[in-house]
XYZ file of N, CA, C and O in Angstrom:
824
model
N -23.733 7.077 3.537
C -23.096 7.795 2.425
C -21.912 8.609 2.937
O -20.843 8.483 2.339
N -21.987 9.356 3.885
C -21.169 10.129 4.717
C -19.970 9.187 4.948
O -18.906 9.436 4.383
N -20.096 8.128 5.745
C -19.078 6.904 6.051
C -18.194 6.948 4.961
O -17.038 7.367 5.006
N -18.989 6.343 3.629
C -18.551 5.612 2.651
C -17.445 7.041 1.555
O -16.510 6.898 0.767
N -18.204 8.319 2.077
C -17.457 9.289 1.290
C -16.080 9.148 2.121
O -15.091 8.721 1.526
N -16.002 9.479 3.413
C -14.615 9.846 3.830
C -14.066 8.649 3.999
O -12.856 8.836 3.874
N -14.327 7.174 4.279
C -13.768 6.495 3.664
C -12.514 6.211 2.565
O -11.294 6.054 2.619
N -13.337 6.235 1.765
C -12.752 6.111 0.552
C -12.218 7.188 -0.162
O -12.076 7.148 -1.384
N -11.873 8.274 0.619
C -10.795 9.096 0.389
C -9.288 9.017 0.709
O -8.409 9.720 0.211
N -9.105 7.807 1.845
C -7.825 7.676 2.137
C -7.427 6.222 1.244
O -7.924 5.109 1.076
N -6.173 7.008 0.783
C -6.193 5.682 -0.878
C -5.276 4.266 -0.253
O -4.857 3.427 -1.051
N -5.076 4.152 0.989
C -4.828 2.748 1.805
C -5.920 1.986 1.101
O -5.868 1.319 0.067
N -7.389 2.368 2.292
C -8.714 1.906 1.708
C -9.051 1.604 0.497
O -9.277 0.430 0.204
N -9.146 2.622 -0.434
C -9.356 2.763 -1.435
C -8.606 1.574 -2.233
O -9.262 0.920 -3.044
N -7.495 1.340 -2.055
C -6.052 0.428 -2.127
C -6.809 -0.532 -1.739
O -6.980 -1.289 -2.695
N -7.580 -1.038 -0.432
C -7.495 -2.377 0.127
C -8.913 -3.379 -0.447
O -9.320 -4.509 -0.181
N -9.456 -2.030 -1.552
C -10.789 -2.300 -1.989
C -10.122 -3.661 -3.071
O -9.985 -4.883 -3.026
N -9.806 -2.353 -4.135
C -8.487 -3.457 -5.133
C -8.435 -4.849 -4.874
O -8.721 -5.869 -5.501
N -7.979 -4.573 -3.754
C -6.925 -5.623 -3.028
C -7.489 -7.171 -3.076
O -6.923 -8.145 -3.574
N -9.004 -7.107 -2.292
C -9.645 -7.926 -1.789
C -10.811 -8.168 -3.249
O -11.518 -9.145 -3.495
N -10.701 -7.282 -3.777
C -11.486 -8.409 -5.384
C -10.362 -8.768 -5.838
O -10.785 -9.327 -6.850
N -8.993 -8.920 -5.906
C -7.817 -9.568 -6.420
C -8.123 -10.905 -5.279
O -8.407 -12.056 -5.609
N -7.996 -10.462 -4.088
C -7.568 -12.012 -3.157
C -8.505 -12.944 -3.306
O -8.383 -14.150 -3.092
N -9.927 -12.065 -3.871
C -11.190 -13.401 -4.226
C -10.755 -14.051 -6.058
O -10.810 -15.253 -6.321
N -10.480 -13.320 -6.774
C -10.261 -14.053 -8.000
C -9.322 -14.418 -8.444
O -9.271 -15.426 -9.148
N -8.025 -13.477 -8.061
C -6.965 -14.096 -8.317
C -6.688 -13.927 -10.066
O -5.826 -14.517 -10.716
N -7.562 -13.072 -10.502
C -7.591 -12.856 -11.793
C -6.264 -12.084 -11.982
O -5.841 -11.360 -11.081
N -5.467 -12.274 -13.408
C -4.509 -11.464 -13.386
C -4.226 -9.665 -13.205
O -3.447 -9.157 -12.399
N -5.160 -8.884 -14.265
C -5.596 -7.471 -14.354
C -6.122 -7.330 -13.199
O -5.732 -6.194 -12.930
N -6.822 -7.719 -12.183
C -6.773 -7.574 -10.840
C -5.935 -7.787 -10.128
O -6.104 -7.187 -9.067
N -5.036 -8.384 -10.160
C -3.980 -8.661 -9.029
C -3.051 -7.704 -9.377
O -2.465 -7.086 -8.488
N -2.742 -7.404 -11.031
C -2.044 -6.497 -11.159
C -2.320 -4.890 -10.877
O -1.409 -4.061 -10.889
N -3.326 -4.657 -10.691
C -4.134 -3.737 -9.987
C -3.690 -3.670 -8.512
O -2.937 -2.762 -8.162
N -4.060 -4.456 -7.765
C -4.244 -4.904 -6.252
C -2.382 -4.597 -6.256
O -2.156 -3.879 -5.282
N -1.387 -4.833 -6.828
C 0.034 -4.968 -6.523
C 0.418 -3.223 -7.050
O 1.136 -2.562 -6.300
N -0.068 -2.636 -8.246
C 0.609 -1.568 -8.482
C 0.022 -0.625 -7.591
O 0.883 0.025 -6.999
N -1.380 -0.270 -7.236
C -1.832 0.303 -5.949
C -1.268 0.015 -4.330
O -1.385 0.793 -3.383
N -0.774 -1.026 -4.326
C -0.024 -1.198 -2.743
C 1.402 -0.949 -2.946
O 1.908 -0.734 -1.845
N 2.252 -0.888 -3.871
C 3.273 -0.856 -4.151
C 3.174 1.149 -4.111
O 3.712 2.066 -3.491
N 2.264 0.996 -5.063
C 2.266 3.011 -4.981
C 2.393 3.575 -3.575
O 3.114 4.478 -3.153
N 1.221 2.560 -2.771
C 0.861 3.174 -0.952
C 2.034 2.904 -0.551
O 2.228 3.895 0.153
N 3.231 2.121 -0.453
C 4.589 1.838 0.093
C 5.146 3.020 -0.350
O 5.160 3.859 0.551
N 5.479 3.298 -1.095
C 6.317 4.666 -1.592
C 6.138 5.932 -1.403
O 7.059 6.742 -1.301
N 4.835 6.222 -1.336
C 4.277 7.438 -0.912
C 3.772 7.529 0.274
O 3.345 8.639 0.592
N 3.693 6.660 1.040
C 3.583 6.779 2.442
C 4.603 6.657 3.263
O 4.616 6.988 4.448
N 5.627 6.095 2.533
C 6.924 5.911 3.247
C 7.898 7.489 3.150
O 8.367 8.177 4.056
N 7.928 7.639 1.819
C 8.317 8.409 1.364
C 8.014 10.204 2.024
O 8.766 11.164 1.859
N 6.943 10.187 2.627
C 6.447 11.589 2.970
C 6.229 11.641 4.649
O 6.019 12.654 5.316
N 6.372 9.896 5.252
C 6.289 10.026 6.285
C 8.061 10.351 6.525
O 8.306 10.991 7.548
N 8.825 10.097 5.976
C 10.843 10.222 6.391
C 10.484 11.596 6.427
O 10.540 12.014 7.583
N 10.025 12.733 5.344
C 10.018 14.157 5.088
C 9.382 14.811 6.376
O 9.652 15.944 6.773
N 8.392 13.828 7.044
C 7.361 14.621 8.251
C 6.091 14.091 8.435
O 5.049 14.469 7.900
N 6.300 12.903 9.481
C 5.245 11.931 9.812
C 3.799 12.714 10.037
O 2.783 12.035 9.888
N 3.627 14.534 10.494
C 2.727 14.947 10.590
C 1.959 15.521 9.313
O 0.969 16.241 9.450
N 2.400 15.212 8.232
C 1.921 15.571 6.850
C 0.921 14.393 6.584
O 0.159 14.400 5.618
N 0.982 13.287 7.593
C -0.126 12.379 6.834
C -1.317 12.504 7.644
O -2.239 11.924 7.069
N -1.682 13.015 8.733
C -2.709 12.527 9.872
C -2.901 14.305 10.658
O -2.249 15.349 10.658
N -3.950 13.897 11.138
C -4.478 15.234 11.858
C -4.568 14.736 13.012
O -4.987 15.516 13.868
N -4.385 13.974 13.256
C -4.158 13.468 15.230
C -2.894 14.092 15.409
O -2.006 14.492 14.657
N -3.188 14.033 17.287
C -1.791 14.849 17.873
C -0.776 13.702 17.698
O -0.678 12.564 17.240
N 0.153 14.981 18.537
C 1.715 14.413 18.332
C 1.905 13.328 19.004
O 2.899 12.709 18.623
N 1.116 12.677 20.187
C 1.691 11.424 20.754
C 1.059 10.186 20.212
O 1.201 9.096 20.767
N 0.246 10.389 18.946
C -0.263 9.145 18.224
C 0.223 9.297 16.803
O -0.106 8.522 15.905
N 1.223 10.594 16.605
C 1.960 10.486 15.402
C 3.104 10.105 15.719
O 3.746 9.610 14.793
N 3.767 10.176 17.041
C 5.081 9.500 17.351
C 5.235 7.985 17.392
O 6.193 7.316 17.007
N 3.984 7.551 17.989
C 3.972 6.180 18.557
C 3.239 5.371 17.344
O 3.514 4.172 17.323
N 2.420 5.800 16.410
C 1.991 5.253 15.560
C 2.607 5.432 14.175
O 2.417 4.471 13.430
N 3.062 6.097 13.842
C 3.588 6.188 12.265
C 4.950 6.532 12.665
O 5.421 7.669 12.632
N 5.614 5.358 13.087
C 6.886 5.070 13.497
C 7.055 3.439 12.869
O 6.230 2.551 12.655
N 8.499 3.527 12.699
C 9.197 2.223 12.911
C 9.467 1.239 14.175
O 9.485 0.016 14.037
N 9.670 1.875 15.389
C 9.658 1.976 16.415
C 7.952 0.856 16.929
O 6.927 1.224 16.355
N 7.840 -0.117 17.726
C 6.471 -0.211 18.362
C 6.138 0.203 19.354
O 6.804 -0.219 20.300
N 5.058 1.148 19.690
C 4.711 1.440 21.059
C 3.977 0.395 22.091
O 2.935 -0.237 21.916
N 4.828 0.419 23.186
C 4.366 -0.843 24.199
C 3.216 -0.089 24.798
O 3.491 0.315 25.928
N 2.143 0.190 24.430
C 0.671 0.473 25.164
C -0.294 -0.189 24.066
O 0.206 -1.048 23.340
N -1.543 0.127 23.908
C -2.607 0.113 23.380
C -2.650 0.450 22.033
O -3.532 -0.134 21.402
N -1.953 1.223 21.411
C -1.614 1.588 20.406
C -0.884 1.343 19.274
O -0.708 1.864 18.173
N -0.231 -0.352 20.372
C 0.482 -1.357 19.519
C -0.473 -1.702 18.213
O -0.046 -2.016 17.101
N -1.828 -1.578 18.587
C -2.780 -2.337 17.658
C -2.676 -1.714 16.437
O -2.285 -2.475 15.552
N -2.925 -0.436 16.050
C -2.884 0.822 15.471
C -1.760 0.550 14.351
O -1.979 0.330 13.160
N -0.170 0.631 15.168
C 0.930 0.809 14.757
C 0.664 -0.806 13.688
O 0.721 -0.873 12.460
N 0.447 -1.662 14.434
C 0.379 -3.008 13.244
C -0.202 -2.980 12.269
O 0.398 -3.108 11.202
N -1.850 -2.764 12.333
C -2.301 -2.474 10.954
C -1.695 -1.295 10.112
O -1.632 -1.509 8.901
N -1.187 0.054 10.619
C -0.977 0.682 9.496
C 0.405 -0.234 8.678
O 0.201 -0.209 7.464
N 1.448 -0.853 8.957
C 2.251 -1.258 8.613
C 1.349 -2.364 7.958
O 1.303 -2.312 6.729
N 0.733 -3.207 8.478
C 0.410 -4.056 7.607
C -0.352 -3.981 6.485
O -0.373 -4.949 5.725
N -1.049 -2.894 6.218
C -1.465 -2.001 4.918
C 0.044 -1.623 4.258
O 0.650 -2.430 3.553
N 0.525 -0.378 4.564
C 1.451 -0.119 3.936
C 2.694 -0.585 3.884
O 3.383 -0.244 2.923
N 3.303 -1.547 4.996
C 4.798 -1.967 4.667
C 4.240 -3.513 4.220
O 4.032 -3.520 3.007
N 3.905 -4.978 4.930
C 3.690 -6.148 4.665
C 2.806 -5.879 3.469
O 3.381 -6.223 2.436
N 1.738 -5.437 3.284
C 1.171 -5.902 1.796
C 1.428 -5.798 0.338
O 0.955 -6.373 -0.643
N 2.147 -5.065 0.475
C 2.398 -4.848 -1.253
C 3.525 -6.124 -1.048
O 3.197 -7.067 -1.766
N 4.470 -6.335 -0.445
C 5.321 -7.317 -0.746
C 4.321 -8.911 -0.177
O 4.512 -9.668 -1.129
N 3.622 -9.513 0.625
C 2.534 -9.993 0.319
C 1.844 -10.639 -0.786
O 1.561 -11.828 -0.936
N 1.551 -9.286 -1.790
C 0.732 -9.596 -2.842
C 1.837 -9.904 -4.038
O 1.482 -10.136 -5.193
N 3.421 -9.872 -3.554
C 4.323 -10.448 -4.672
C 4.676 -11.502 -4.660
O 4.953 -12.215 -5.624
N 4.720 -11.793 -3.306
C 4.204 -13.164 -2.686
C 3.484 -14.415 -3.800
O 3.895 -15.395 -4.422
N 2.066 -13.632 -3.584
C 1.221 -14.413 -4.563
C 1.400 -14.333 -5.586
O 1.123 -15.335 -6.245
N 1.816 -13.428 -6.136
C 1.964 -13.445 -7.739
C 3.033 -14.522 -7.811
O 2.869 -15.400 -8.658
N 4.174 -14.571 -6.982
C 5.244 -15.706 -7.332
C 4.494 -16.928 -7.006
O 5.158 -17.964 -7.018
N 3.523 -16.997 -6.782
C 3.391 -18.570 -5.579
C 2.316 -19.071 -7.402
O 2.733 -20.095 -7.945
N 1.771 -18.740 -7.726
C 0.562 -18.893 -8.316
C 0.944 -18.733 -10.220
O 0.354 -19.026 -11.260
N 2.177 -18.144 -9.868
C 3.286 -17.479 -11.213
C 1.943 -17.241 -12.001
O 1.342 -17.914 -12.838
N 1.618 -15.548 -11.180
C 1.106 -14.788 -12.468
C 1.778 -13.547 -12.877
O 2.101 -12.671 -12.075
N 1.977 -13.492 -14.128
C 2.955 -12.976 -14.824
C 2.339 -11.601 -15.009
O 1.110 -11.654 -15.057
N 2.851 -10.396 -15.126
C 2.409 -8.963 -15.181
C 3.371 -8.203 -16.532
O 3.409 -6.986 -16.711
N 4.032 -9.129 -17.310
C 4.488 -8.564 -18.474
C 3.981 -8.436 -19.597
O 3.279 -9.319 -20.089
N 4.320 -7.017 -20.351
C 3.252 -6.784 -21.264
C 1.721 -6.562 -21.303
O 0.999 -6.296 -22.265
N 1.399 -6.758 -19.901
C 0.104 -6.390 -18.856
C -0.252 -4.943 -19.286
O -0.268 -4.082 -18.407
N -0.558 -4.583 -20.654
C -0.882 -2.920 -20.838
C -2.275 -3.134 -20.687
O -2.510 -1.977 -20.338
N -3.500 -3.728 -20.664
C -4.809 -3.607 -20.175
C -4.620 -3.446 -18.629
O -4.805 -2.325 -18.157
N -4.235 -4.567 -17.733
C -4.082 -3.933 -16.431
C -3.158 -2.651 -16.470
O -3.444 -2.194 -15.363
N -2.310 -1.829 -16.963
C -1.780 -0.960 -16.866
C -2.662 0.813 -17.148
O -2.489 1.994 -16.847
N -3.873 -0.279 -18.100
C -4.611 1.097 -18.415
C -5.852 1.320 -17.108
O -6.116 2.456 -16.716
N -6.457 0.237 -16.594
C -7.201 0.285 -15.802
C -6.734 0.496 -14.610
O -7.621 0.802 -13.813
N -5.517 0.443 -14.109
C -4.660 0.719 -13.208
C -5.064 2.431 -13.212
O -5.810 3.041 -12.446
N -4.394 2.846 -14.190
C -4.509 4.500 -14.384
C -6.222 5.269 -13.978
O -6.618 6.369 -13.593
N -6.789 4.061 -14.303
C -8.584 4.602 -14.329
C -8.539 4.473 -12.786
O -9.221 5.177 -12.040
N -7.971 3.840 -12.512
C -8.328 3.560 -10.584
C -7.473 4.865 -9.950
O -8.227 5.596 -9.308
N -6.045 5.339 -9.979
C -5.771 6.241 -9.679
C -6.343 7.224 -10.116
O -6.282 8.104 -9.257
N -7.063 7.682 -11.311
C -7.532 8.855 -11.528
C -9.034 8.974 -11.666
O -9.651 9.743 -12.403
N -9.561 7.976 -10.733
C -10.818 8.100 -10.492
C -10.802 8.528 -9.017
O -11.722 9.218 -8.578
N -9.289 7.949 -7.874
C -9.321 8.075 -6.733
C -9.154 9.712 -6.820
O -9.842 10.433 -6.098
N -8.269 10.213 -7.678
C -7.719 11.678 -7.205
C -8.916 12.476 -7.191
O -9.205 13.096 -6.168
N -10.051 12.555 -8.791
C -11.154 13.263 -8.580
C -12.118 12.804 -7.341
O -12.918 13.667 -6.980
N -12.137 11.877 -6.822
C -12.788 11.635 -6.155
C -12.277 12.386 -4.745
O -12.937 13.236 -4.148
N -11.424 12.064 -4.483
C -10.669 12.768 -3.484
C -10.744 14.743 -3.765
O -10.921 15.592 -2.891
N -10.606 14.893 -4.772
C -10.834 16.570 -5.090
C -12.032 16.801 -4.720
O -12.212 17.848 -4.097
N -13.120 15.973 -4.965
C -14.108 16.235 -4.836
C -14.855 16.279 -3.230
O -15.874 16.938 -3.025
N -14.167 15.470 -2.160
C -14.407 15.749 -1.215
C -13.776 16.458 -0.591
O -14.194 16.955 0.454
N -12.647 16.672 -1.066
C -12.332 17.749 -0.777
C -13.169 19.705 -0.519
O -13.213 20.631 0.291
N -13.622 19.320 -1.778
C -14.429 20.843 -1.923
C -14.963 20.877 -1.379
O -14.833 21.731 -0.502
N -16.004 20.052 -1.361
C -17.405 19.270 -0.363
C -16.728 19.710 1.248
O -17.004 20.798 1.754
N -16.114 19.026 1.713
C -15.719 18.931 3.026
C -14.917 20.351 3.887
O -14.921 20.731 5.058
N -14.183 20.916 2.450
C -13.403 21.944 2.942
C -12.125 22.020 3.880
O -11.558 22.808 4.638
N -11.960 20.181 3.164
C -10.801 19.821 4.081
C -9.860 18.867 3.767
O -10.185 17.683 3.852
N -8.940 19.121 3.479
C -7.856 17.761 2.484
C -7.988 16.576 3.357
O -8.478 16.682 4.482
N -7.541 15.381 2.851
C -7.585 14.427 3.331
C -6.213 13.933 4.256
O -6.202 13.430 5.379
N -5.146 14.248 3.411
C -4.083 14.351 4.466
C -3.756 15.899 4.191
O -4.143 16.522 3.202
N -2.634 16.631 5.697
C -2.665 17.818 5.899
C -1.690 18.387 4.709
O -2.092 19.391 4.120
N -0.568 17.875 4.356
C 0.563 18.169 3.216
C -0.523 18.617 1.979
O -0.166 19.364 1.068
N -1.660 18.152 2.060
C -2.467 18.787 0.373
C -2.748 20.311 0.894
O -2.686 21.304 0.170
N -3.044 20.308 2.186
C -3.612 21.877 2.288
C -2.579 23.005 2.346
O -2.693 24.231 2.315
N -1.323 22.012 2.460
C 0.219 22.645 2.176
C 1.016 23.227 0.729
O 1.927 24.024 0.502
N 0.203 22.429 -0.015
C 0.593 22.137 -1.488
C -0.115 23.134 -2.455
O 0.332 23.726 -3.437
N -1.511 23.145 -1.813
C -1.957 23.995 -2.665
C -2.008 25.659 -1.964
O -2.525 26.572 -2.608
N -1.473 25.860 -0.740
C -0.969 26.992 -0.102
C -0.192 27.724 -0.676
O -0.265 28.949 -0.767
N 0.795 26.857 -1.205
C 2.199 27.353 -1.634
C 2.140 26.997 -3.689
O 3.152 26.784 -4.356
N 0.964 27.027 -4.151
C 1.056 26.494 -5.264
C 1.083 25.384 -6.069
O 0.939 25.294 -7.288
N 1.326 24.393 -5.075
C 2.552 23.385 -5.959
C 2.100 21.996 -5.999
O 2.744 20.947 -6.030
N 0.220 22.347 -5.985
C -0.565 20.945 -6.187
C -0.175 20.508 -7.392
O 0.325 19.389 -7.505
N -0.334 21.251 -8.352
C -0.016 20.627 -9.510
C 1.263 19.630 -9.760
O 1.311 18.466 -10.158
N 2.102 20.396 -9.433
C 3.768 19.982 -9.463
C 3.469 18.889 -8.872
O 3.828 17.877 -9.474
N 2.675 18.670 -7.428
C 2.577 17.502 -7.221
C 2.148 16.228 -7.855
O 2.893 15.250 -7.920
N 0.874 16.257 -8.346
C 0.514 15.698 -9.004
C 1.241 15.177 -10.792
O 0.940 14.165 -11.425
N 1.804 15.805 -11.022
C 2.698 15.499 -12.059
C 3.975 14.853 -11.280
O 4.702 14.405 -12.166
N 4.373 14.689 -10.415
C 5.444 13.784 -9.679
C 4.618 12.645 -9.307
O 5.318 11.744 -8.845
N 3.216 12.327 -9.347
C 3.119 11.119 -8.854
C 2.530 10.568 -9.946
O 2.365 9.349 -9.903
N 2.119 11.240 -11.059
C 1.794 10.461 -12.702
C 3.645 9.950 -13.200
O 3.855 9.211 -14.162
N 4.576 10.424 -12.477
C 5.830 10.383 -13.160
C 5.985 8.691 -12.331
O 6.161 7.656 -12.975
N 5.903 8.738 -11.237
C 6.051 7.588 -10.025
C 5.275 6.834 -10.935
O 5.811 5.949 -11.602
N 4.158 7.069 -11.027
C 3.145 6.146 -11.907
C 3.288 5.460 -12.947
O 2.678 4.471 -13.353
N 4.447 6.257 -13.514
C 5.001 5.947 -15.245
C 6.007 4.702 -14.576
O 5.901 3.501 -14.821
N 6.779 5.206 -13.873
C 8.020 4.696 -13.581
C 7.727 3.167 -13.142
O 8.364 2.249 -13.660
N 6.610 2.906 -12.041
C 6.084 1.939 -11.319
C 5.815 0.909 -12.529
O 6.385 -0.175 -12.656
N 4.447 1.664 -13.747
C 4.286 0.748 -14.774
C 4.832 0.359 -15.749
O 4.249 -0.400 -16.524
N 6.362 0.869 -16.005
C 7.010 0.357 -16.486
C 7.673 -0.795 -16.207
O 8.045 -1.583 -17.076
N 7.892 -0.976 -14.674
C 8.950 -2.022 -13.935
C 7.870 -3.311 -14.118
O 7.942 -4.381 -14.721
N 7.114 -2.837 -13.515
C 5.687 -4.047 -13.755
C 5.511 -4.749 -14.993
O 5.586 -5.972 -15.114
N 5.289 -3.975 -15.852
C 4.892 -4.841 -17.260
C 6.105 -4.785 -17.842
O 5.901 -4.201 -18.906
N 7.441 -5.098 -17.750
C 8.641 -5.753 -17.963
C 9.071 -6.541 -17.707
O 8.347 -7.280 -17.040
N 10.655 -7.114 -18.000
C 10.609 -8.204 -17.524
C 11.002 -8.573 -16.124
O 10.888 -9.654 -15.546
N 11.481 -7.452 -15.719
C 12.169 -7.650 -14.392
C 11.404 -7.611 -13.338
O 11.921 -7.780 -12.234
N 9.425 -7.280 -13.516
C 8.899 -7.945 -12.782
C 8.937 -9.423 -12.445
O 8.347 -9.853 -11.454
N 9.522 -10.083 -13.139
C 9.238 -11.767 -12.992
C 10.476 -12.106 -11.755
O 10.425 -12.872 -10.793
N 11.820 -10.990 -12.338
C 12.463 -11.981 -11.307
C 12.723 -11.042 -10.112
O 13.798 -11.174 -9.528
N 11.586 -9.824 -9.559
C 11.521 -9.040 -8.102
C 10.503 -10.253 -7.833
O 10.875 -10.511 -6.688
N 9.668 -11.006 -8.041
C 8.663 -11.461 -7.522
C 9.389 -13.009 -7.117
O 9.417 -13.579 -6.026
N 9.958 -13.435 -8.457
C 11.084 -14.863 -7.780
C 11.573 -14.579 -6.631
O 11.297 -15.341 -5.705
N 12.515 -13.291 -6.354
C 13.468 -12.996 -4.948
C 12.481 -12.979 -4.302
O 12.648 -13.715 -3.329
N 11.146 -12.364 -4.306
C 10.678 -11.710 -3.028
C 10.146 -13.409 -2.704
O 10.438 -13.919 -1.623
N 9.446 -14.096 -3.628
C 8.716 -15.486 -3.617
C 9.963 -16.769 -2.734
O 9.797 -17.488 -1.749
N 10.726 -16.642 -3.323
C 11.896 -17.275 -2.726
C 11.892 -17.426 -0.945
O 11.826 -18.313 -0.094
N 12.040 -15.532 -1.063
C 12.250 -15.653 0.379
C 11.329 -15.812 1.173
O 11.550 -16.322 2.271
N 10.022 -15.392 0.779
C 9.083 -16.102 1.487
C 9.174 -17.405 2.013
O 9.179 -17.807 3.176
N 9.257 -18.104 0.713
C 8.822 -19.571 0.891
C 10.097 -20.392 1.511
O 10.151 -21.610 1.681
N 11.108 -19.422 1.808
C 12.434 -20.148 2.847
C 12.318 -19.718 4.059
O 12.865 -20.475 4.861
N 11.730 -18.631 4.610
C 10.563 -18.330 6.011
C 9.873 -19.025 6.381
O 10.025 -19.544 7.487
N 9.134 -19.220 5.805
C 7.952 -20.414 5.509
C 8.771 -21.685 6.249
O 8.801 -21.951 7.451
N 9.413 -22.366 5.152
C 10.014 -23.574 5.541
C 11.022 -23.151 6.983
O 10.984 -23.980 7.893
N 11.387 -22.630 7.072
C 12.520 -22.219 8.764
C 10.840 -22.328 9.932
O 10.617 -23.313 10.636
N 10.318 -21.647 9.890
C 8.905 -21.782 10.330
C 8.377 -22.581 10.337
O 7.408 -22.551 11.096
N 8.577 -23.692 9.630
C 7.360 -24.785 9.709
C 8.236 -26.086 10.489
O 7.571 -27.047 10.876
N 9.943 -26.085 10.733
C 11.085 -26.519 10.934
C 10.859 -26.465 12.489
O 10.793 -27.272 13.417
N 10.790 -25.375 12.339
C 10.996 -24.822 14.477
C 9.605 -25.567 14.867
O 9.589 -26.614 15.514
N 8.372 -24.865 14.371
C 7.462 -25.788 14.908
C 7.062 -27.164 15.132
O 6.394 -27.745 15.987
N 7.831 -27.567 13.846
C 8.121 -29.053 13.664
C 8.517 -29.615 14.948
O 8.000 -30.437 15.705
N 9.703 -28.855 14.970
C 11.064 -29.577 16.149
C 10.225 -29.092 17.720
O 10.305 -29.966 18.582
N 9.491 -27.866 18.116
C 8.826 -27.674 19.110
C 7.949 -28.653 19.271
O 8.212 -29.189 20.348
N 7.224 -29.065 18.867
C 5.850 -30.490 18.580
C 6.534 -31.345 19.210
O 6.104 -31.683 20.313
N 7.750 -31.930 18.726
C 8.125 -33.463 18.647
C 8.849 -33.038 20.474
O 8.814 -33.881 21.370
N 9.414 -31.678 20.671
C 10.030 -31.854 21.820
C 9.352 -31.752 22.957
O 9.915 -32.140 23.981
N 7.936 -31.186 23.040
C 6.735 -30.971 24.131
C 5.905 -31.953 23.935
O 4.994 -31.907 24.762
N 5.744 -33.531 22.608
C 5.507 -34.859 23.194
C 6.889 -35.726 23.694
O 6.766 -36.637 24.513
N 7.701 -35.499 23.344
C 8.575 -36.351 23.781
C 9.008 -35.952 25.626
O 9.730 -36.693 26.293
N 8.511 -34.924 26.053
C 8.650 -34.945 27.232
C 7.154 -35.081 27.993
O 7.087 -35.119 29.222
């Protein structure tokens, strides 16, 4: 229980829960779920790590330099630095990926848009709540926020992000961010499958 509480206070996780009942069904209101939750973790993790990479993590400074960087660290810690990126930078674009590959459409999507909202605002109480419990924010910027007042304010900037996000989504101009992003995938893809091609034929032919 202990595990599963602090767990699922960091909304990556929480995010990657989403994620993986979308990658098993592939259902639409799930995927659209699974995409507006990783798309949120890109922005707000990106976004607060530019302001001060030590606002997200309570580890010291030489695993906040080397890990929540752009930058890769050549030690052990390479491992670290990959998955967090591959949570927060590769997956949300990933899961647009699939939506282009599979063309599922997220317009006019106001049921996934409402259950979307139930998932963020089931994570925040949930997160308040261990909070109290624990006596300890989950990242350090909350114990900052509500120091200085300005939890609230916060939280009304990320229902605004929230507005903003579900608007782009259930419009139309989700269809053609997911064409570009789908596109370029699938011309990676093919350059990739080209080189290996041409590597094969040149390590039998010698």
């Amino acid at each position: 229980i202990i595990t599963i509480t602090r767990t699922f206070q960091y909304l990556t996780l929480y995010t990657q829960f989403f994620t993986l009942i979308a990658l098993y069904t592939y259902a639409p209101n799930h995927m659209f779920i699974a995409q507006f939750l990783t798309i949120y973790v890109f922005i707000v993790y990106h976004g607060i790590n530019y302001i001060c990479p030590f606002y997200l993590t309570y580890h010291n400074e030489k695993i906040v330099n080397e890990v929540i960087s752009w930058i890769p660290p050549y030690n052990e810690n390479i491992i670290l630095w990959f998955g967090l990126h591959l949570q927060h930078t590769i997956g949300p674009f990933y899961i647009y990926y699939l939506s282009y590959k599979y063309d599922i459409t997220y317009e006019n999507n106001i049921v996934g848009f409402f259950y979307t909202f139930l998932a963020l605002l089931f994570y925040i109480l949930w997160n308040l709540f261990c909070w109290n419990v624990q006596g300890k924010a989950t990242y350090p910027f909350l114990n900052d926020l509500r120091e200085f007042s300005l939890e609230t304010a916060f939280y009304s900037l990320m229902f605004v992000l929230f507005l903003f996000i579900g608007c782009i989504m259930t419009s139309m101009y989700s269809s053609f961010v997911f064409f570009c992003i789908g596109v370029l995938y699938t011309k990676c893809n093919y350059i990739y499958d080209i080189n290996v091609t041409n590597l094969v034929n040149q390590l039998t032919t010698n």
